[in-house]
PDB file of C-alpha atoms in Angstrom:
ATOM      1  CA  MET A   1      -0.004   0.006   0.001  1.00  0.00           C
ATOM      2  CA  GLN A   2       2.779   2.432   0.956  1.00  0.00           C
ATOM      3  CA  ALA A   3       4.745   1.594  -2.208  1.00  0.00           C
ATOM      4  CA  SER A   4       1.660   2.202  -4.319  1.00  0.00           C
ATOM      5  CA  ALA A   5       1.032   5.571  -2.665  1.00  0.00           C
ATOM      6  CA  GLN A   6       4.649   6.577  -3.116  1.00  0.00           C
ATOM      7  CA  GLN A   7       4.492   5.640  -6.760  1.00  0.00           C
ATOM      8  CA  ARG A   8       1.410   7.843  -7.270  1.00  0.00           C
ATOM      9  CA  TRP A   9       3.192  10.660  -5.446  1.00  0.00           C
ATOM     10  CA  PHE A  10       6.263  10.417  -7.691  1.00  0.00           C
ATOM     11  CA  LYS A  11       3.995  10.431 -10.750  1.00  0.00           C
ATOM     12  CA  LEU A  12       2.221  13.565  -9.511  1.00  0.00           C
ATOM     13  CA  GLN A  13       5.564  15.298  -8.886  1.00  0.00           C
ATOM     14  CA  ALA A  14       6.809  14.411 -12.369  1.00  0.00           C
ATOM     15  CA  GLU A  15       3.637  15.738 -13.961  1.00  0.00           C
ATOM     16  CA  TRP A  16       3.867  18.963 -11.912  1.00  0.00           C
ATOM     17  CA  ASN A  17       7.499  19.516 -12.911  1.00  0.00           C
ATOM     18  CA  GLN A  18       6.669  18.872 -16.518  1.00  0.00           C
ATOM     19  CA  LYS A  19       3.663  21.178 -16.831  1.00  0.00           C
ATOM     20  CA  ILE A  20       3.535  23.861 -14.151  1.00  0.00           C
ATOM     21  CA  PRO A  21       6.956  25.607 -14.281  1.00  0.00           C
ATOM     22  CA  PRO A  22       6.729  26.190 -18.067  1.00  0.00           C
ATOM     23  CA  LEU A  23       3.176  27.442 -17.650  1.00  0.00           C
ATOM     24  CA  LEU A  24       4.215  29.889 -14.895  1.00  0.00           C
ATOM     25  CA  THR A  25       7.115  31.066 -17.036  1.00  0.00           C
ATOM     26  CA  SER A  26       4.673  31.859 -19.828  1.00  0.00           C
ATOM     27  CA  VAL A  27       2.468  33.758 -17.402  1.00  0.00           C
ATOM     28  CA  GLU A  28       5.459  35.808 -16.233  1.00  0.00           C
ATOM     29  CA  GLU A  29       6.387  36.653 -19.806  1.00  0.00           C
ATOM     30  CA  ILE A  30       2.857  37.858 -20.558  1.00  0.00           C
ATOM     31  CA  GLU A  31       2.610  39.891 -17.352  1.00  0.00           C
ATOM     32  CA  GLN A  32       5.964  41.567 -17.976  1.00  0.00           C
ATOM     33  CA  ASP A  33       5.429  42.231 -21.677  1.00  0.00           C
ATOM     34  CA  PRO A  34       3.941  45.711 -22.183  1.00  0.00           C
ATOM     35  CA  THR A  35       2.331  44.602 -25.423  1.00  0.00           C
ATOM     36  CA  ALA A  36       0.338  42.012 -23.448  1.00  0.00           C
ATOM     37  CA  GLN A  37      -1.906  44.791 -22.214  1.00  0.00           C
ATOM     38  CA  LEU A  38      -3.211  44.891 -25.782  1.00  0.00           C
ATOM     39  CA  GLU A  39      -3.519  48.574 -26.399  1.00  0.00           C
ATOM     40  CA  ALA A  40      -4.838  50.078 -23.149  1.00  0.00           C
ATOM     41  CA  TRP A  41      -6.929  53.189 -23.761  1.00  0.00           C
ATOM     42  CA  THR A  42      -4.949  56.415 -24.150  1.00  0.00           C
ATOM     43  CA  THR A  43      -5.854  60.047 -24.816  1.00  0.00           C
ATOM     44  CA  THR A  44      -3.849  60.144 -28.050  1.00  0.00           C
ATOM     45  CA  TYR A  45      -4.447  58.356 -31.327  1.00  0.00           C
ATOM     46  CA  GLN A  46      -1.780  56.981 -33.602  1.00  0.00           C
ATOM     47  CA  PRO A  47      -2.917  55.418 -36.897  1.00  0.00           C
ATOM     48  CA  HIS A  48      -1.938  51.766 -37.313  1.00  0.00           C
ATOM     49  CA  GLU A  49      -0.565  50.333 -40.516  1.00  0.00           C
ATOM     50  CA  LEU A  50      -1.627  46.737 -39.916  1.00  0.00           C
ATOM     51  CA  PHE A  51      -4.775  45.061 -38.631  1.00  0.00           C
ATOM     52  CA  PRO A  52      -4.164  43.935 -34.995  1.00  0.00           C
ATOM     53  CA  ASN A  53      -3.307  40.371 -34.062  1.00  0.00           C
ATOM     54  CA  ALA A  54      -5.525  40.627 -30.976  1.00  0.00           C
ATOM     55  CA  VAL A  55      -8.066  42.963 -29.397  1.00  0.00           C
ATOM     56  CA  ARG A  56      -8.729  42.905 -25.685  1.00  0.00           C
ATOM     57  CA  PHE A  57     -12.264  42.647 -24.314  1.00  0.00           C
ATOM     58  CA  GLY A  58     -11.726  41.688 -20.669  1.00  0.00           C
ATOM     59  CA  THR A  59      -9.346  40.537 -17.939  1.00  0.00           C
ATOM     60  CA  LEU A  60      -8.912  36.997 -16.679  1.00  0.00           C
ATOM     61  CA  LYS A  61      -8.210  36.792 -12.950  1.00  0.00           C
ATOM     62  CA  LEU A  62      -7.127  33.647 -11.101  1.00  0.00           C
ATOM     63  CA  ASP A  63      -6.799  33.697  -7.291  1.00  0.00           C
ATOM     64  CA  LEU A  64      -4.616  30.756  -6.123  1.00  0.00           C
ATOM     65  CA  SER A  65      -3.721  32.165  -2.708  1.00  0.00           C
ATOM     66  CA  THR A  66      -5.607  29.422  -0.814  1.00  0.00           C
ATOM     67  CA  GLN A  67      -4.063  26.652  -2.902  1.00  0.00           C
ATOM     68  CA  ALA A  68      -0.600  28.255  -2.692  1.00  0.00           C
ATOM     69  CA  ALA A  69      -0.752  28.300   1.104  1.00  0.00           C
ATOM     70  CA  LEU A  70      -1.795  24.647   1.182  1.00  0.00           C
ATOM     71  CA  PHE A  71       0.968  23.626  -1.238  1.00  0.00           C
ATOM     72  CA  ALA A  72       3.613  25.475   0.742  1.00  0.00           C
ATOM     73  CA  LYS A  73       2.489  23.812   3.981  1.00  0.00           C
ATOM     74  CA  GLU A  74       1.821  20.246   2.865  1.00  0.00           C
ATOM     75  CA  THR A  75       3.884  19.657  -0.304  1.00  0.00           C
ATOM     76  CA  PRO A  76       7.082  20.712  -2.070  1.00  0.00           C
ATOM     77  CA  PHE A  77       5.006  22.313  -4.838  1.00  0.00           C
ATOM     78  CA  ASP A  78       5.783  25.988  -5.108  1.00  0.00           C
ATOM     79  CA  LEU A  79       3.503  28.767  -6.414  1.00  0.00           C
ATOM     80  CA  SER A  80       5.494  31.571  -4.833  1.00  0.00           C
ATOM     81  CA  GLY A  81       4.887  34.819  -6.688  1.00  0.00           C
ATOM     82  CA  HIS A  82       1.961  33.397  -8.622  1.00  0.00           C
ATOM     83  CA  GLU A  83      -0.753  33.434  -5.960  1.00  0.00           C
ATOM     84  CA  ARG A  84      -2.807  35.898  -7.995  1.00  0.00           C
ATOM     85  CA  ILE A  85      -2.635  35.939 -11.799  1.00  0.00           C
ATOM     86  CA  THR A  86      -4.101  38.616 -14.038  1.00  0.00           C
ATOM     87  CA  LEU A  87      -4.041  38.222 -17.801  1.00  0.00           C
ATOM     88  CA  PRO A  88      -5.735  40.054 -20.678  1.00  0.00           C
ATOM     89  CA  LEU A  89      -8.613  38.222 -22.355  1.00  0.00           C
ATOM     90  CA  ALA A  90      -8.720  38.912 -26.052  1.00  0.00           C
ATOM     91  CA  LEU A  91     -10.057  38.076 -29.461  1.00  0.00           C
ATOM     92  CA  SER A  92      -7.235  36.893 -31.692  1.00  0.00           C
ATOM     93  CA  PHE A  93      -7.058  36.956 -35.459  1.00  0.00           C
ATOM     94  CA  PRO A  94      -7.548  35.281 -37.812  1.00  0.00           C
ATOM     95  CA  GLN A  95      -8.789  32.200 -35.950  1.00  0.00           C
ATOM     96  CA  GLU A  96     -10.581  33.401 -32.777  1.00  0.00           C
ATOM     97  CA  GLY A  97     -11.934  36.802 -33.670  1.00  0.00           C
ATOM     98  CA  SER A  98     -15.671  36.253 -33.034  1.00  0.00           C
ATOM     99  CA  LEU A  99     -17.362  36.742 -29.672  1.00  0.00           C
ATOM    100  CA  LEU A 100     -20.551  35.045 -28.429  1.00  0.00           C
ATOM    101  CA  ILE A 101     -22.136  36.271 -25.191  1.00  0.00           C
ATOM    102  CA  GLU A 102     -24.957  34.095 -23.849  1.00  0.00           C
ATOM    103  CA  THR A 103     -27.168  35.436 -21.051  1.00  0.00           C
ATOM    104  CA  ASP A 104     -30.310  34.294 -19.269  1.00  0.00           C
ATOM    105  CA  ASP A 105     -31.570  37.874 -19.210  1.00  0.00           C
ATOM    106  CA  ASP A 106     -31.396  40.932 -21.481  1.00  0.00           C
ATOM    107  CA  GLY A 107     -27.753  41.427 -20.563  1.00  0.00           C
ATOM    108  CA  GLY A 108     -28.376  44.946 -19.299  1.00  0.00           C
ATOM    109  CA  LYS A 109     -25.743  47.620 -19.731  1.00  0.00           C
ATOM    110  CA  TRP A 110     -22.895  45.149 -19.350  1.00  0.00           C
ATOM    111  CA  VAL A 111     -23.290  43.426 -22.676  1.00  0.00           C
ATOM    112  CA  ALA A 112     -23.655  46.663 -24.619  1.00  0.00           C
ATOM    113  CA  ASP A 113     -20.591  48.064 -22.870  1.00  0.00           C
ATOM    114  CA  VAL A 114     -18.470  45.042 -23.814  1.00  0.00           C
ATOM    115  CA  MET A 115     -19.570  45.081 -27.428  1.00  0.00           C
ATOM    116  CA  ASN A 116     -19.093  48.829 -27.816  1.00  0.00           C
ATOM    117  CA  ASP A 117     -15.670  48.540 -26.190  1.00  0.00           C
ATOM    118  CA  VAL A 118     -14.586  45.906 -28.712  1.00  0.00           C
ATOM    119  CA  ILE A 119     -15.948  48.010 -31.594  1.00  0.00           C
ATOM    120  CA  PHE A 120     -14.078  51.137 -30.548  1.00  0.00           C
ATOM    121  CA  ARG A 121     -10.880  49.196 -29.895  1.00  0.00           C
ATOM    122  CA  LEU A 122     -11.104  47.761 -33.393  1.00  0.00           C
ATOM    123  CA  PHE A 123     -11.592  51.227 -34.866  1.00  0.00           C
ATOM    124  CA  THR A 124      -8.634  52.687 -32.993  1.00  0.00           C
ATOM    125  CA  GLN A 125      -6.276  49.725 -33.502  1.00  0.00           C
ATOM    126  CA  SER A 126      -6.974  49.073 -37.206  1.00  0.00           C
ATOM    127  CA  PRO A 127      -5.636  50.981 -40.212  1.00  0.00           C
ATOM    128  CA  PRO A 128      -8.007  53.870 -41.070  1.00  0.00           C
ATOM    129  CA  GLY A 129     -10.936  52.683 -43.150  1.00  0.00           C
ATOM    130  CA  LYS A 130      -9.950  48.994 -43.001  1.00  0.00           C
ATOM    131  CA  VAL A 131     -12.635  47.802 -40.591  1.00  0.00           C
ATOM    132  CA  HIS A 132     -16.368  48.050 -41.271  1.00  0.00           C
ATOM    133  CA  PHE A 133     -19.360  47.094 -39.119  1.00  0.00           C
ATOM    134  CA  THR A 134     -22.891  45.920 -39.782  1.00  0.00           C
ATOM    135  CA  ILE A 135     -24.926  46.402 -36.629  1.00  0.00           C
ATOM    136  CA  ILE A 136     -28.258  44.723 -35.876  1.00  0.00           C
ATOM    137  CA  ASP A 137     -30.305  45.839 -32.849  1.00  0.00           C
ATOM    138  CA  PRO A 138     -33.955  44.776 -33.266  1.00  0.00           C
ATOM    139  CA  VAL A 139     -34.978  45.198 -29.613  1.00  0.00           C
ATOM    140  CA  GLY A 140     -33.082  48.357 -28.686  1.00  0.00           C
ATOM    141  CA  LEU A 141     -33.868  49.940 -32.075  1.00  0.00           C
ATOM    142  CA  GLY A 142     -30.283  51.149 -32.264  1.00  0.00           C
ATOM    143  CA  GLN A 143     -30.032  52.573 -28.751  1.00  0.00           C
ATOM    144  CA  ASN A 144     -27.384  50.066 -27.693  1.00  0.00           C
ATOM    145  CA  PHE A 145     -25.002  51.464 -30.296  1.00  0.00           C
ATOM    146  CA  ALA A 146     -26.304  55.012 -30.724  1.00  0.00           C
ATOM    147  CA  GLY A 147     -22.874  56.547 -30.075  1.00  0.00           C
ATOM    148  CA  LEU A 148     -21.562  54.951 -33.266  1.00  0.00           C
ATOM    149  CA  MET A 149     -23.959  56.975 -35.397  1.00  0.00           C
ATOM    150  CA  HIS A 150     -21.588  59.929 -35.115  1.00  0.00           C
ATOM    151  CA  LEU A 151     -19.251  57.994 -37.403  1.00  0.00           C
ATOM    152  CA  ALA A 152     -21.893  57.933 -40.107  1.00  0.00           C
ATOM    153  CA  ASP A 153     -21.730  61.734 -40.273  1.00  0.00           C
ATOM    154  CA  TYR A 154     -18.165  61.393 -41.651  1.00  0.00           C
ATOM    155  CA  GLU A 155     -18.186  58.021 -43.429  1.00  0.00           C
ATOM    156  CA  PRO A 156     -21.460  56.064 -43.570  1.00  0.00           C
ATOM    157  CA  ALA A 157     -19.740  52.897 -44.877  1.00  0.00           C
ATOM    158  CA  LEU A 158     -17.957  52.413 -41.553  1.00  0.00           C
ATOM    159  CA  ILE A 159     -21.189  51.195 -39.967  1.00  0.00           C
ATOM    160  CA  ASN A 160     -23.002  50.176 -43.169  1.00  0.00           C
ATOM    161  CA  ARG A 161     -25.026  53.412 -43.207  1.00  0.00           C
ATOM    162  CA  ARG A 162     -27.137  52.875 -40.068  1.00  0.00           C
ATOM    163  CA  ILE A 163     -28.145  50.426 -37.330  1.00  0.00           C
ATOM    164  CA  TRP A 164     -30.550  47.838 -38.677  1.00  0.00           C
ATOM    165  CA  THR A 165     -33.657  46.709 -36.762  1.00  0.00           C
ATOM    166  CA  GLN A 166     -36.301  45.180 -39.032  1.00  0.00           C
ATOM    167  CA  ARG A 167     -36.653  41.543 -40.088  1.00  0.00           C
ATOM    168  CA  GLU A 168     -36.391  42.307 -43.823  1.00  0.00           C
ATOM    169  CA  GLN A 169     -33.347  44.536 -43.273  1.00  0.00           C
ATOM    170  CA  ILE A 170     -31.612  41.796 -41.281  1.00  0.00           C
ATOM    171  CA  GLU A 171     -32.060  39.294 -44.135  1.00  0.00           C
ATOM    172  CA  GLU A 172     -30.743  41.841 -46.664  1.00  0.00           C
ATOM    173  CA  ARG A 173     -27.619  42.634 -44.623  1.00  0.00           C
ATOM    174  CA  LEU A 174     -26.864  38.933 -44.165  1.00  0.00           C
ATOM    175  CA  ILE A 175     -27.223  38.362 -47.907  1.00  0.00           C
ATOM    176  CA  GLU A 176     -24.688  41.145 -48.498  1.00  0.00           C
ATOM    177  CA  LEU A 177     -22.186  39.592 -46.090  1.00  0.00           C
ATOM    178  CA  ASN A 178     -22.646  36.114 -47.591  1.00  0.00           C
ATOM    179  CA  GLU A 179     -21.986  37.554 -51.031  1.00  0.00           C
ATOM    180  CA  HIS A 180     -18.885  39.303 -49.680  1.00  0.00           C
ATOM    181  CA  VAL A 181     -17.568  35.996 -48.260  1.00  0.00           C
ATOM    182  CA  GLU A 182     -18.187  34.323 -51.633  1.00  0.00           C
ATOM    183  CA  LYS A 183     -16.315  37.143 -53.431  1.00  0.00           C
ATOM    184  CA  VAL A 184     -13.317  36.880 -51.118  1.00  0.00           C
ATOM    185  CA  ILE A 185     -13.096  33.116 -51.549  1.00  0.00           C
ATOM    186  CA  GLN A 186     -13.444  33.205 -55.346  1.00  0.00           C
ATOM    187  CA  MET A 187     -11.480  36.360 -56.172  1.00  0.00           C
ATOM    188  CA  TYR A 188      -8.786  36.628 -53.472  1.00  0.00           C
ATOM    189  CA  LEU A 189      -8.212  33.359 -51.586  1.00  0.00           C
ATOM    190  CA  ARG A 190      -8.898  30.836 -54.344  1.00  0.00           C
ATOM    191  CA  ASN A 191      -6.463  27.975 -53.779  1.00  0.00           C
ATOM    192  CA  GLU A 192      -3.543  30.268 -52.923  1.00  0.00           C
ATOM    193  CA  TYR A 193      -4.312  31.657 -49.458  1.00  0.00           C
ATOM    194  CA  ALA A 194      -5.759  30.014 -46.364  1.00  0.00           C
ATOM    195  CA  THR A 195      -7.042  33.303 -44.850  1.00  0.00           C
ATOM    196  CA  ILE A 196      -7.518  36.922 -45.824  1.00  0.00           C
ATOM    197  CA  THR A 197      -4.701  37.721 -43.415  1.00  0.00           C
ATOM    198  CA  GLU A 198      -2.264  35.867 -45.662  1.00  0.00           C
ATOM    199  CA  TYR A 199      -3.678  37.635 -48.716  1.00  0.00           C
ATOM    200  CA  ASN A 200      -3.439  41.049 -47.089  1.00  0.00           C
ATOM    201  CA  GLU A 201       0.217  40.516 -46.222  1.00  0.00           C
ATOM    202  CA  GLN A 202       0.888  40.387 -49.945  1.00  0.00           C
ATOM    203  CA  ALA A 203      -1.689  42.960 -51.020  1.00  0.00           C
ATOM    204  CA  GLY A 204      -0.207  45.959 -49.194  1.00  0.00           C
ATOM    205  CA  SER A 205      -2.149  49.168 -49.860  1.00  0.00           C
ATOM    206  CA  VAL A 206      -4.999  47.284 -51.593  1.00  0.00           C
ATOM    207  CA  ALA A 207      -5.520  44.943 -48.632  1.00  0.00           C
ATOM    208  CA  GLU A 208      -9.107  43.779 -48.222  1.00  0.00           C
ATOM    209  CA  LYS A 209     -11.194  45.284 -45.388  1.00  0.00           C
ATOM    210  CA  TYR A 210     -12.261  43.370 -42.288  1.00  0.00           C
ATOM    211  CA  HIS A 211     -15.986  43.175 -41.514  1.00  0.00           C
ATOM    212  CA  PHE A 212     -17.749  42.629 -38.197  1.00  0.00           C
ATOM    213  CA  LEU A 213     -21.377  41.647 -37.874  1.00  0.00           C
ATOM    214  CA  VAL A 214     -22.711  42.913 -34.525  1.00  0.00           C
ATOM    215  CA  ILE A 215     -25.984  41.435 -33.253  1.00  0.00           C
ATOM    216  CA  ALA A 216     -27.851  42.395 -30.073  1.00  0.00           C
ATOM    217  CA  ASP A 217     -30.592  40.233 -28.554  1.00  0.00           C
ATOM    218  CA  PHE A 218     -30.226  37.308 -30.958  1.00  0.00           C
ATOM    219  CA  PRO A 219     -32.421  35.614 -32.226  1.00  0.00           C
ATOM    220  CA  SER A 220     -34.962  38.459 -32.066  1.00  0.00           C
ATOM    221  CA  GLY A 221     -35.848  39.534 -35.623  1.00  0.00           C
ATOM    222  CA  PHE A 222     -34.205  36.510 -37.243  1.00  0.00           C
ATOM    223  CA  SER A 223     -36.152  34.393 -39.704  1.00  0.00           C
ATOM    224  CA  GLU A 224     -35.200  30.811 -40.573  1.00  0.00           C
ATOM    225  CA  ILE A 225     -33.454  32.079 -43.707  1.00  0.00           C
ATOM    226  CA  ALA A 226     -31.534  34.686 -41.715  1.00  0.00           C
ATOM    227  CA  VAL A 227     -30.420  32.055 -39.210  1.00  0.00           C
ATOM    228  CA  LYS A 228     -29.024  29.828 -41.951  1.00  0.00           C
ATOM    229  CA  ARG A 229     -27.157  32.748 -43.498  1.00  0.00           C
ATOM    230  CA  LEU A 230     -25.773  33.743 -40.094  1.00  0.00           C
ATOM    231  CA  GLN A 231     -24.506  30.191 -39.454  1.00  0.00           C
ATOM    232  CA  SER A 232     -22.784  30.263 -42.833  1.00  0.00           C
ATOM    233  CA  ILE A 233     -21.065  33.558 -41.934  1.00  0.00           C
ATOM    234  CA  VAL A 234     -20.019  32.311 -38.499  1.00  0.00           C
ATOM    235  CA  SER A 235     -18.409  29.152 -39.910  1.00  0.00           C
ATOM    236  CA  THR A 236     -16.912  30.465 -43.176  1.00  0.00           C
ATOM    237  CA  GLY A 237     -16.483  34.166 -42.505  1.00  0.00           C
ATOM    238  CA  PRO A 238     -13.331  34.248 -40.316  1.00  0.00           C
ATOM    239  CA  ARG A 239     -10.968  33.020 -43.039  1.00  0.00           C
ATOM    240  CA  CYS A 240     -12.450  35.772 -45.237  1.00  0.00           C
ATOM    241  CA  GLY A 241     -12.055  38.507 -42.627  1.00  0.00           C
ATOM    242  CA  VAL A 242     -15.738  38.475 -41.540  1.00  0.00           C
ATOM    243  CA  TYR A 243     -16.338  38.078 -37.813  1.00  0.00           C
ATOM    244  CA  THR A 244     -19.315  38.252 -35.454  1.00  0.00           C
ATOM    245  CA  LEU A 245     -20.014  39.907 -32.105  1.00  0.00           C
ATOM    246  CA  ILE A 246     -23.264  38.358 -30.888  1.00  0.00           C
ATOM    247  CA  HIS A 247     -25.347  38.730 -27.736  1.00  0.00           C
ATOM    248  CA  TRP A 248     -27.634  35.699 -27.448  1.00  0.00           C
ATOM    249  CA  ASP A 249     -30.629  36.116 -25.118  1.00  0.00           C
ATOM    250  CA  GLN A 250     -31.334  32.556 -24.018  1.00  0.00           C
ATOM    251  CA  ARG A 251     -34.874  33.436 -22.920  1.00  0.00           C
ATOM    252  CA  LEU A 252     -36.016  33.895 -26.532  1.00  0.00           C
ATOM    253  CA  PRO A 253     -37.501  30.996 -28.525  1.00  0.00           C
ATOM    254  CA  ARG A 254     -35.093  29.180 -30.837  1.00  0.00           C
ATOM    255  CA  PRO A 255     -35.913  29.849 -34.499  1.00  0.00           C
ATOM    256  CA  ASP A 256     -36.212  26.953 -36.905  1.00  0.00           C
ATOM    257  CA  GLY A 257     -32.940  25.923 -38.456  1.00  0.00           C
ATOM    258  CA  LEU A 258     -30.751  27.065 -35.597  1.00  0.00           C
ATOM    259  CA  THR A 259     -27.817  24.755 -34.840  1.00  0.00           C
ATOM    260  CA  GLU A 260     -26.637  26.022 -31.470  1.00  0.00           C
ATOM    261  CA  GLU A 261     -23.241  24.355 -31.523  1.00  0.00           C
ATOM    262  CA  GLU A 262     -22.481  25.944 -34.875  1.00  0.00           C
ATOM    263  CA  LEU A 263     -22.525  29.360 -33.222  1.00  0.00           C
ATOM    264  CA  ARG A 264     -20.488  28.221 -30.236  1.00  0.00           C
ATOM    265  CA  LEU A 265     -17.878  26.254 -32.116  1.00  0.00           C
ATOM    266  CA  HIS A 266     -16.493  29.224 -34.032  1.00  0.00           C
ATOM    267  CA  SER A 267     -16.583  31.860 -31.295  1.00  0.00           C
ATOM    268  CA  VAL A 268     -14.965  32.846 -28.037  1.00  0.00           C
ATOM    269  CA  ARG A 269     -17.881  32.159 -25.716  1.00  0.00           C
ATOM    270  CA  LEU A 270     -19.004  33.800 -22.465  1.00  0.00           C
ATOM    271  CA  THR A 271     -22.068  32.918 -20.393  1.00  0.00           C
ATOM    272  CA  GLY A 272     -23.696  34.595 -17.440  1.00  0.00           C
ATOM    273  CA  SER A 273     -26.078  37.234 -16.189  1.00  0.00           C
ATOM    274  CA  GLY A 274     -26.194  40.345 -14.046  1.00  0.00           C
ATOM    275  CA  GLY A 275     -22.823  41.586 -15.241  1.00  0.00           C
ATOM    276  CA  HIS A 276     -20.935  38.470 -14.135  1.00  0.00           C
ATOM    277  CA  PHE A 277     -19.590  36.287 -16.915  1.00  0.00           C
ATOM    278  CA  ILE A 278     -17.631  33.064 -17.026  1.00  0.00           C
ATOM    279  CA  LEU A 279     -15.744  31.148 -19.666  1.00  0.00           C
ATOM    280  CA  PRO A 280     -17.752  27.887 -19.863  1.00  0.00           C
ATOM    281  CA  ALA A 281     -14.644  25.770 -20.265  1.00  0.00           C
ATOM    282  CA  ALA A 282     -12.795  27.475 -17.419  1.00  0.00           C
ATOM    283  CA  PRO A 283     -12.069  25.549 -14.195  1.00  0.00           C
ATOM    284  CA  PRO A 284     -13.765  26.582 -10.935  1.00  0.00           C
ATOM    285  CA  GLY A 285     -12.215  29.641  -9.349  1.00  0.00           C
ATOM    286  CA  GLU A 286     -11.457  31.353 -12.650  1.00  0.00           C
ATOM    287  CA  GLY A 287     -13.098  34.739 -12.880  1.00  0.00           C
ATOM    288  CA  LEU A 288     -13.701  37.202 -15.681  1.00  0.00           C
ATOM    289  CA  VAL A 289     -13.699  40.930 -15.049  1.00  0.00           C
ATOM    290  CA  LEU A 290     -15.092  43.132 -17.811  1.00  0.00           C
TER     291      LEU A 290
END
């Protein structure tokens, strides 16, 4: 019995030494790297020449103080200096640039704040004119994103002219984005480039724009046809530079044709209510501060 327990202990130590020190080293590198803060807000604006690799939308906090104290007392495992870890949470491009927020209520001000924050970060961190938005807000009638309408006074194309609210308008905008994805695949990517990012690296000044479809209170206002077109955009769009920022109100009836996992599979996903969100795949004790 004692030999068996000792063997399990040695195995645990070996696994710890293999996995934890490299992980903590990576955490230290991120915490000490000023670029890891992913463009904190400043009062000055400097135009960027390239589309960003990542855009921050929150902060991941992990409190290991209780576990660290136990480890120090009962085992040789050491978490010294890593009792509390804070890391930026971000969308990364080209593979993980879509965001899906699922709530069991209307999301309140929190959801709108997160989505607007991502939108303004994308505007300020992208080359001028290289990021466009199509915004759908059928319940709020545009109120959730009203501040963005000031942009339309200077360049209506930045937000696709206006904020869209009606069922027919939603279908039309999704048709436009599907056609854009088809154009990118057939005219630019073909069999030469895996993503629009690769194409843009070669294209230089004629680089293709990035598009973001922003949806509040999904699936309100979505017909079966619109849902199918949305799922096509979610799955195929990222390689073509088309991403989604979606708030999904889980209280609303599911429209016909909706494949829930299709939306979740291709997005960074948050769930929650009342301003408190979690990463569904995160272990207990992991917290998200927005």
